[in-house]
Structure formats: C-alpha cells, structure tokens
Tab-separated table of C-alpha atoms in Angstrom:
chain	number	residue	atom	x	y	z
A	1	UNK	CA	79.586	52.428	58.657
A	2	UNK	CA	82.710	53.593	56.843
A	3	UNK	CA	85.261	52.563	59.415
A	4	UNK	CA	88.368	54.515	58.417
A	5	UNK	CA	89.302	57.165	60.968
A	6	UNK	CA	89.753	59.591	58.080
A	7	UNK	CA	86.125	59.286	56.964
A	8	UNK	CA	83.781	61.590	58.780
A	9	UNK	CA	80.346	60.760	60.167
A	10	UNK	CA	77.812	61.435	57.416
A	11	UNK	CA	75.570	64.442	57.572
A	12	UNK	CA	72.315	65.375	55.892
A	13	UNK	CA	72.779	68.368	53.601
A	14	UNK	CA	69.812	70.232	52.114
A	15	UNK	CA	70.380	70.875	48.416
A	16	UNK	CA	68.189	71.184	45.331
A	17	UNK	CA	64.949	70.534	47.207
A	18	UNK	CA	66.121	67.316	48.898
A	19	UNK	CA	68.369	66.165	51.711
A	20	UNK	CA	71.414	64.123	50.752
A	21	UNK	CA	73.305	61.909	53.156
A	22	UNK	CA	76.921	62.877	52.480
A	23	UNK	CA	80.116	61.145	53.581
A	24	UNK	CA	83.397	63.061	53.483
A	25	UNK	CA	87.120	62.519	53.840
A	26	UNK	CA	89.923	65.060	53.714
A	27	UNK	CA	89.819	68.736	54.615
A	28	UNK	CA	86.840	70.826	53.554
A	29	UNK	CA	87.624	74.028	51.658
A	30	UNK	CA	91.225	72.951	51.147
A	31	UNK	CA	90.649	72.818	47.410
A	32	UNK	CA	90.796	69.776	45.162
A	33	UNK	CA	87.182	68.615	45.600
A	34	UNK	CA	86.298	65.242	44.151
A	35	UNK	CA	82.748	63.838	44.148
A	36	UNK	CA	82.229	60.075	43.965
A	37	UNK	CA	78.886	58.888	42.547
A	38	UNK	CA	77.694	55.339	43.225
A	39	UNK	CA	75.672	53.137	40.891
A	40	UNK	CA	72.608	50.890	41.287
A	41	UNK	CA	71.712	49.249	43.582
A	42	UNK	CA	74.486	50.756	45.630
A	43	UNK	CA	75.449	53.184	48.346
A	44	UNK	CA	78.211	55.621	49.262
A	45	UNK	CA	79.796	52.601	50.987
A	46	UNK	CA	80.777	51.374	47.518
A	47	UNK	CA	83.635	53.916	47.638
A	48	UNK	CA	84.988	52.869	51.070
A	49	UNK	CA	88.328	51.794	49.578
A	50	UNK	CA	88.829	54.970	47.537
A	51	UNK	CA	87.959	57.631	50.109
A	52	UNK	CA	91.021	57.285	52.385
A	53	UNK	CA	93.408	57.003	49.442
A	54	UNK	CA	92.060	60.147	47.783
A	55	UNK	CA	92.034	62.057	51.069
A	56	UNK	CA	95.649	61.046	51.698
A	57	UNK	CA	96.513	62.451	48.263
A	58	UNK	CA	95.128	65.846	49.277
A	59	UNK	CA	91.572	65.765	47.943
A	60	UNK	CA	88.387	66.835	49.684
A	61	UNK	CA	86.355	63.684	49.030
A	62	UNK	CA	82.585	64.129	48.872
A	63	UNK	CA	80.443	61.000	48.564
A	64	UNK	CA	76.668	61.434	48.553
A	65	UNK	CA	74.054	58.797	48.822
A	66	UNK	CA	72.197	60.122	45.820
A	67	UNK	CA	68.452	60.732	45.950
A	68	UNK	CA	66.526	57.500	46.434
A	69	UNK	CA	69.427	55.801	48.254
A	70	UNK	CA	70.492	55.366	51.863
A	71	UNK	CA	69.180	58.043	54.205
A	72	UNK	CA	68.855	60.609	51.426
A	73	UNK	CA	65.447	61.901	50.378
A	74	UNK	CA	63.145	59.682	48.332
A	75	UNK	CA	60.765	62.002	46.456
A	76	UNK	CA	57.408	60.511	45.528
A	77	UNK	CA	57.210	61.760	41.942
A	78	UNK	CA	59.003	59.657	39.336
A	79	UNK	CA	60.041	62.749	37.371
A	80	UNK	CA	62.065	64.008	40.359
A	81	UNK	CA	64.690	61.398	39.464
A	82	UNK	CA	65.422	62.641	35.956
A	83	UNK	CA	68.902	63.643	34.885
A	84	UNK	CA	68.261	67.355	35.472
A	85	UNK	CA	67.545	66.597	39.131
A	86	UNK	CA	70.425	64.134	39.546
A	87	UNK	CA	72.973	66.439	37.894
A	88	UNK	CA	71.444	69.380	39.739
A	89	UNK	CA	72.103	67.655	43.056
A	90	UNK	CA	75.839	67.514	42.288
A	91	UNK	CA	75.933	71.167	41.230
A	92	UNK	CA	74.036	72.135	44.383
A	93	UNK	CA	76.586	70.208	46.471
A	94	UNK	CA	79.364	72.242	44.866
A	95	UNK	CA	77.442	75.412	45.687
A	96	UNK	CA	77.002	74.239	49.275
A	97	UNK	CA	80.764	73.846	49.727
A	98	UNK	CA	81.626	76.963	47.736
A	99	UNK	CA	83.418	75.163	44.895
A	100	UNK	CA	83.246	76.357	41.303
A	101	UNK	CA	84.193	72.964	39.874
A	102	UNK	CA	85.267	69.477	40.881
A	103	UNK	CA	86.569	66.196	39.560
A	104	UNK	CA	83.556	63.902	39.174
A	105	UNK	CA	83.873	60.136	39.487
A	106	UNK	CA	81.072	57.686	38.726
A	107	UNK	CA	80.445	53.960	38.633
A	108	UNK	CA	77.568	52.281	36.765
A	109	UNK	CA	74.517	54.582	36.976
A	110	UNK	CA	76.731	57.104	38.740
A	111	UNK	CA	78.865	57.209	35.593
A	112	UNK	CA	75.787	58.138	33.582
A	113	UNK	CA	75.101	60.968	36.024
A	114	UNK	CA	78.698	62.161	35.690
A	115	UNK	CA	78.709	62.044	31.867
A	116	UNK	CA	75.413	63.948	31.835
A	117	UNK	CA	76.580	66.541	34.364
A	118	UNK	CA	79.569	67.248	32.108
A	119	UNK	CA	77.101	67.892	29.264
A	120	UNK	CA	74.534	69.912	31.212
A	121	UNK	CA	76.904	71.851	33.496
A	122	UNK	CA	80.333	71.824	31.814
A	123	UNK	CA	81.633	74.806	33.763
A	124	UNK	CA	81.190	72.914	37.034
A	125	UNK	CA	83.129	69.811	35.946
A	126	UNK	CA	86.922	69.879	35.973
A	127	UNK	CA	87.682	66.289	34.985
A	128	UNK	CA	85.725	63.071	34.547
A	129	UNK	CA	86.576	59.576	35.785
A	130	UNK	CA	84.063	56.836	35.080
A	131	UNK	CA	83.973	53.141	35.814
A	132	UNK	CA	82.066	50.364	34.028
A	133	UNK	CA	79.612	52.467	32.008
A	134	UNK	CA	81.024	54.280	28.965
A	135	UNK	CA	79.325	57.339	27.544
A	136	UNK	CA	75.962	56.380	26.039
A	137	UNK	CA	75.298	58.263	22.837
A	138	UNK	CA	71.738	59.395	22.205
A	139	UNK	CA	69.822	56.941	20.007
A	140	UNK	CA	67.499	57.916	17.150
A	141	UNK	CA	64.456	56.704	19.083
A	142	UNK	CA	63.898	56.980	22.864
A	143	UNK	CA	66.148	54.702	24.895
A	144	UNK	CA	63.517	52.338	26.286
A	145	UNK	CA	61.965	51.717	22.875
A	146	UNK	CA	65.473	51.166	21.497
A	147	UNK	CA	66.315	48.656	24.246
A	148	UNK	CA	62.985	46.900	23.826
A	149	UNK	CA	63.640	46.477	20.099
A	150	UNK	CA	67.185	45.192	20.667
A	151	UNK	CA	66.896	43.194	23.909
A	152	UNK	CA	63.181	42.389	24.247
A	153	UNK	CA	60.555	42.809	26.968
A	154	UNK	CA	62.541	40.938	29.622
A	155	UNK	CA	65.407	43.418	29.631
A	156	UNK	CA	65.286	44.925	33.098
A	157	UNK	CA	65.480	48.515	31.805
A	158	UNK	CA	62.354	47.794	29.772
A	159	UNK	CA	60.609	45.811	32.514
A	160	UNK	CA	61.146	48.572	35.095
A	161	UNK	CA	59.369	50.996	32.742
A	162	UNK	CA	56.653	48.806	31.238
A	163	UNK	CA	55.634	47.068	34.477
A	164	UNK	CA	56.044	49.671	37.219
A	165	UNK	CA	55.968	48.326	40.753
A	166	UNK	CA	56.391	44.654	39.880
A	167	UNK	CA	60.162	44.390	40.305
A	168	UNK	CA	60.083	46.855	43.199
A	169	UNK	CA	57.869	44.510	45.211
A	170	UNK	CA	59.965	41.415	44.484
A	171	UNK	CA	63.235	43.141	45.370
A	172	UNK	CA	61.747	44.652	48.526
A	173	UNK	CA	60.602	41.217	49.682
A	174	UNK	CA	63.981	39.623	48.938
A	175	UNK	CA	66.484	42.411	49.601
A	176	UNK	CA	69.180	40.307	51.276
A	177	UNK	CA	68.997	37.473	48.755
A	178	UNK	CA	68.937	39.834	45.786
A	179	UNK	CA	71.968	41.824	46.920
A	180	UNK	CA	73.899	38.719	47.957
A	181	UNK	CA	73.270	37.174	44.521
A	182	UNK	CA	74.057	40.395	42.653
A	183	UNK	CA	77.353	41.409	44.262
A	184	UNK	CA	79.380	38.536	42.815
A	185	UNK	CA	82.595	38.176	40.837
A	186	UNK	CA	84.265	35.404	38.813
A	187	UNK	CA	80.910	34.610	37.261
A	188	UNK	CA	80.610	31.635	34.885
A	189	UNK	CA	80.072	32.497	31.230
A	190	UNK	CA	76.615	31.025	30.697
A	191	UNK	CA	73.615	32.274	28.683
A	192	UNK	CA	71.185	34.364	30.747
A	193	UNK	CA	68.106	32.650	32.094
A	194	UNK	CA	64.747	33.601	30.549
A	195	UNK	CA	62.852	36.237	32.473
A	196	UNK	CA	63.817	39.546	34.011
A	197	UNK	CA	67.370	39.258	35.345
A	198	UNK	CA	66.837	41.210	38.574
A	199	UNK	CA	63.781	39.177	39.550
A	200	UNK	CA	65.722	35.997	38.750
A	201	UNK	CA	68.515	37.128	41.066
A	202	UNK	CA	66.069	38.010	43.840
A	203	UNK	CA	64.535	34.529	43.682
A	204	UNK	CA	67.617	32.378	43.032
A	205	UNK	CA	68.424	29.982	45.871
A	206	UNK	CA	72.106	29.528	45.012
A	207	UNK	CA	74.349	32.403	43.884
A	208	UNK	CA	76.910	32.052	41.119
A	209	UNK	CA	80.553	33.072	41.341
A	210	UNK	CA	82.269	34.446	44.435
A	211	UNK	CA	81.194	37.222	46.811
A	212	UNK	CA	82.568	40.696	46.134
A	213	UNK	CA	82.526	41.655	49.813
A	214	UNK	CA	82.361	40.238	53.314
A	215	UNK	CA	79.072	39.521	55.062
A	216	UNK	CA	79.624	42.560	57.282
A	217	UNK	CA	80.112	44.794	54.242
A	218	UNK	CA	77.105	43.312	52.469
A	219	UNK	CA	75.019	43.979	55.572
A	220	UNK	CA	75.501	47.735	55.016
A	221	UNK	CA	73.787	47.498	51.628
A	222	UNK	CA	71.085	45.155	52.887
A	223	UNK	CA	70.234	47.366	55.848
A	224	UNK	CA	70.085	50.458	53.643
A	225	UNK	CA	67.702	48.932	51.092
A	226	UNK	CA	65.558	47.223	53.708
A	227	UNK	CA	65.006	50.723	55.105
A	228	UNK	CA	64.605	52.675	51.851
A	229	UNK	CA	63.097	50.062	49.548
A	230	UNK	CA	64.051	49.961	45.891
A	231	UNK	CA	61.451	52.208	44.236
A	232	UNK	CA	63.336	55.500	44.552
A	233	UNK	CA	66.480	54.053	43.019
A	234	UNK	CA	64.577	52.202	40.279
A	235	UNK	CA	62.904	55.502	39.375
A	236	UNK	CA	66.248	56.530	37.864
A	237	UNK	CA	65.534	53.953	35.125
A	238	UNK	CA	61.974	55.218	34.709
A	239	UNK	CA	63.343	58.563	33.512
A	240	UNK	CA	65.483	57.276	30.661
A	241	UNK	CA	63.075	58.461	27.976
A	242	UNK	CA	62.634	61.771	29.785
A	243	UNK	CA	66.431	62.096	29.888
A	244	UNK	CA	66.504	61.349	26.149
A	245	UNK	CA	64.238	64.377	25.652
A	246	UNK	CA	66.231	66.585	28.038
A	247	UNK	CA	69.469	65.897	26.146
A	248	UNK	CA	67.970	66.429	22.693
A	249	UNK	CA	69.483	69.873	22.119
A	250	UNK	CA	72.618	69.493	24.247
A	251	UNK	CA	76.081	69.381	22.664
A	252	UNK	CA	76.838	65.614	22.873
A	253	UNK	CA	80.627	65.958	23.124
A	254	UNK	CA	82.324	65.654	26.526
A	255	UNK	CA	84.867	68.490	26.391
A	256	UNK	CA	86.752	67.593	29.571
A	257	UNK	CA	89.749	65.346	30.256
A	258	UNK	CA	88.349	61.904	31.007
A	259	UNK	CA	89.493	58.541	32.286
A	260	UNK	CA	87.426	55.443	31.519
A	261	UNK	CA	88.074	52.355	33.661
A	262	UNK	CA	86.692	49.082	32.337
A	263	UNK	CA	86.441	45.667	33.913
A	264	UNK	CA	87.539	43.171	31.277
A	265	UNK	CA	85.006	40.630	32.566
A	266	UNK	CA	82.124	43.079	32.921
A	267	UNK	CA	78.919	42.222	31.057
A	268	UNK	CA	78.725	45.862	29.956
A	269	UNK	CA	80.655	46.019	26.673
A	270	UNK	CA	83.444	48.448	25.978
A	271	UNK	CA	82.551	51.292	23.634
A	272	UNK	CA	84.124	51.309	20.186
A	273	UNK	CA	83.032	54.926	19.615
A	274	UNK	CA	83.911	56.415	23.008
A	275	UNK	CA	86.751	58.600	21.708
A	276	UNK	CA	84.399	60.204	19.169
A	277	UNK	CA	82.296	61.633	21.983
A	278	UNK	CA	85.063	61.975	24.582
A	279	UNK	CA	88.076	63.200	22.601
A	280	UNK	CA	90.380	63.942	25.576
A	281	UNK	CA	90.288	60.339	26.772
A	282	UNK	CA	92.484	57.816	28.552
A	283	UNK	CA	91.405	54.210	29.065
A	284	UNK	CA	92.412	51.642	31.681
A	285	UNK	CA	91.195	48.040	31.746
A	286	UNK	CA	91.369	45.868	34.864
A	287	UNK	CA	90.979	42.104	35.127
A	288	UNK	CA	87.677	42.101	36.974
A	289	UNK	CA	83.928	42.183	36.549
A	290	UNK	CA	81.367	44.939	37.035
A	291	UNK	CA	82.043	45.983	40.649
A	292	UNK	CA	85.434	47.403	39.708
A	293	UNK	CA	86.375	49.580	42.689
A	294	UNK	CA	85.262	46.889	45.138
A	295	UNK	CA	86.771	43.919	43.279
A	296	UNK	CA	90.156	45.534	42.677
A	297	UNK	CA	90.366	48.500	45.079
A	298	UNK	CA	94.145	48.983	45.102
A	299	UNK	CA	94.399	48.791	41.326
A	300	UNK	CA	91.464	51.189	40.971
A	301	UNK	CA	93.051	53.657	43.378
A	302	UNK	CA	96.344	53.446	41.520
A	303	UNK	CA	94.678	54.050	38.157
A	304	UNK	CA	92.766	57.071	39.461
A	305	UNK	CA	95.664	58.658	41.338
A	306	UNK	CA	98.193	58.069	38.556
A	307	UNK	CA	95.858	59.639	36.014
A	308	UNK	CA	95.128	62.637	38.213
A	309	UNK	CA	98.846	63.097	38.860
A	310	UNK	CA	99.531	62.956	35.132
A	311	UNK	CA	96.847	65.561	34.551
A	312	UNK	CA	98.346	67.838	37.161
A	313	UNK	CA	97.079	68.080	40.738
A	314	UNK	CA	93.285	68.003	40.804
C-alpha cells in the first residue's frame, strides 16, 4: 500500500481498548519518535510522501490509521470517538513503544487531535506541527450550536450531528465518487451550492478542479472506506459538543513549540489569534489548497525538516 522500501508492513497494535493499524518507517527505539495524524476522510496513506523523508532524517515515524479508519477498530458507541479517546490512543501508542514524548504532526481533523493532545497530555508532547487546521479556541456556547448559528443547518458539522445516519448512507453508497470529487486542487472560486456540501460532492457527476492524486493512489482511499464505511470517522464530528465539555477546565494555551502550515488557497481561514493561544509559534504558508502534504509534498517536507532542524534534533 505504501510502496517505499523504507515503510514497513502495517501491524495491528492493541492500545487503549482498540486495535490500531499502524504504519512505520525508520528504526524503532532509536529515539526521535514522530507521530503523523491524518484528517477526514483520510488514511495513513495521506502521509506517504513524508514518511521516507522523516525516516531518512533519523526519526522513528509512526502513522496510525486512527480509530474508525482503515483496518483500525470501529467502536459502536459514538462517545468512544471523543477527544479523550482519540488523544488517549496517541498516548497509548507512546506507551506501547516506550517513549515518554514525541513530536506530533496533524492535518485537518488530525491537527485538532494534536492540539488537544498537547492540552490534555502536555508531558507526552515534545513539539507540535499542524497543517490546515489552526488551533480552535473554545467558544462561549457548544461548538455545534455556534456553527449552526453562524453557518446554518446545511453546514456539514451541523448536519452530521442533527441528522445522524443520513450523510453516512449517502457517502457509503457513493464512496468512489465522493472521494474522487473531494480530493481536488486548483478549485474555482465559486459560491457553495445550497445543501450539505459532503452530500453534494457524493452526488456530483462532474468534479471541479484537478485531482490531487493518481487513480492508483485514490484507489487506496476508496478501498479503505468501501470496507470500513464512513460512520466511525463521522462520529469524530458527533463528539464536538462532548469535546467542548471535556476541555472546559483545561488550560487553553499550547505551551509547546509549534509550527503551523497553511495552504494559501485552503477554504479553512488562517487564524488571526493563533499566537495568543500558541505563543511559541512559527508559521509557513504554501501555495496550495487543503490537501497540503499531498499537493506540495516536497515543500511540506522541507518546511517540516527545516523547522525541526532549527528547533534542534527532534
């Protein structure tokens, strides 16, 4: 699946009450662990361009398919996908390998997991590198109600919560079309169509923009979601208000060195207040859309490795 000779065959590792499908590159127990956390709807394969480069730089690269994705466990209870469980999986992986701390890297939803792990388990996080999704400060009202008030009922975060099962069924029935239409770059700047964006993408006959990956690469994602379905991964969204409660009494400041990598053409806006919550911060912007490490892999690798080198090894 990940065709570099340096990337090992994945194995199922039992941690935190689930089994995670984990890909690795580099030497285990050689120090310098780095965990790469994918977003939604993604897979460990999203990091295929970064794993060899990081391993060559001396890191033990650990890339889980997080719960609900790939061949990892898909618990039946929605609450088993809250941020305590997702962050707990990363901590349990560190325990499994015997590491006290690691550099954590996240993209999209994976970035949210990384930010939250740095809040909930600061002693286990050495440095933070996140792509696409800046730190999301806690709102005065729960997140879904906040998004509903700002963006309306058709916002997919809201729809996933208010109409459970509806989007799951549509995406399951149209996995290949949905993923082919979603993983695009060089998108035209047009107003969004009415209706829930993810359902629109799953039903659209003609994709916009250009493909992010080859058909063979896309087939990895399609095969994974045709096997797993989308419900487990969508359950991450169905815990946003629960996560809001979990983080109520947590110090909201990220007290670790952090690198934020933006795509200048991403629909997710840059954060004007990021440095207030992440004071030890460096920012890099690349000329790409949302799928940063897949759209511009060499530039992403360079940004990550240069920052880590500037911070001192690891």
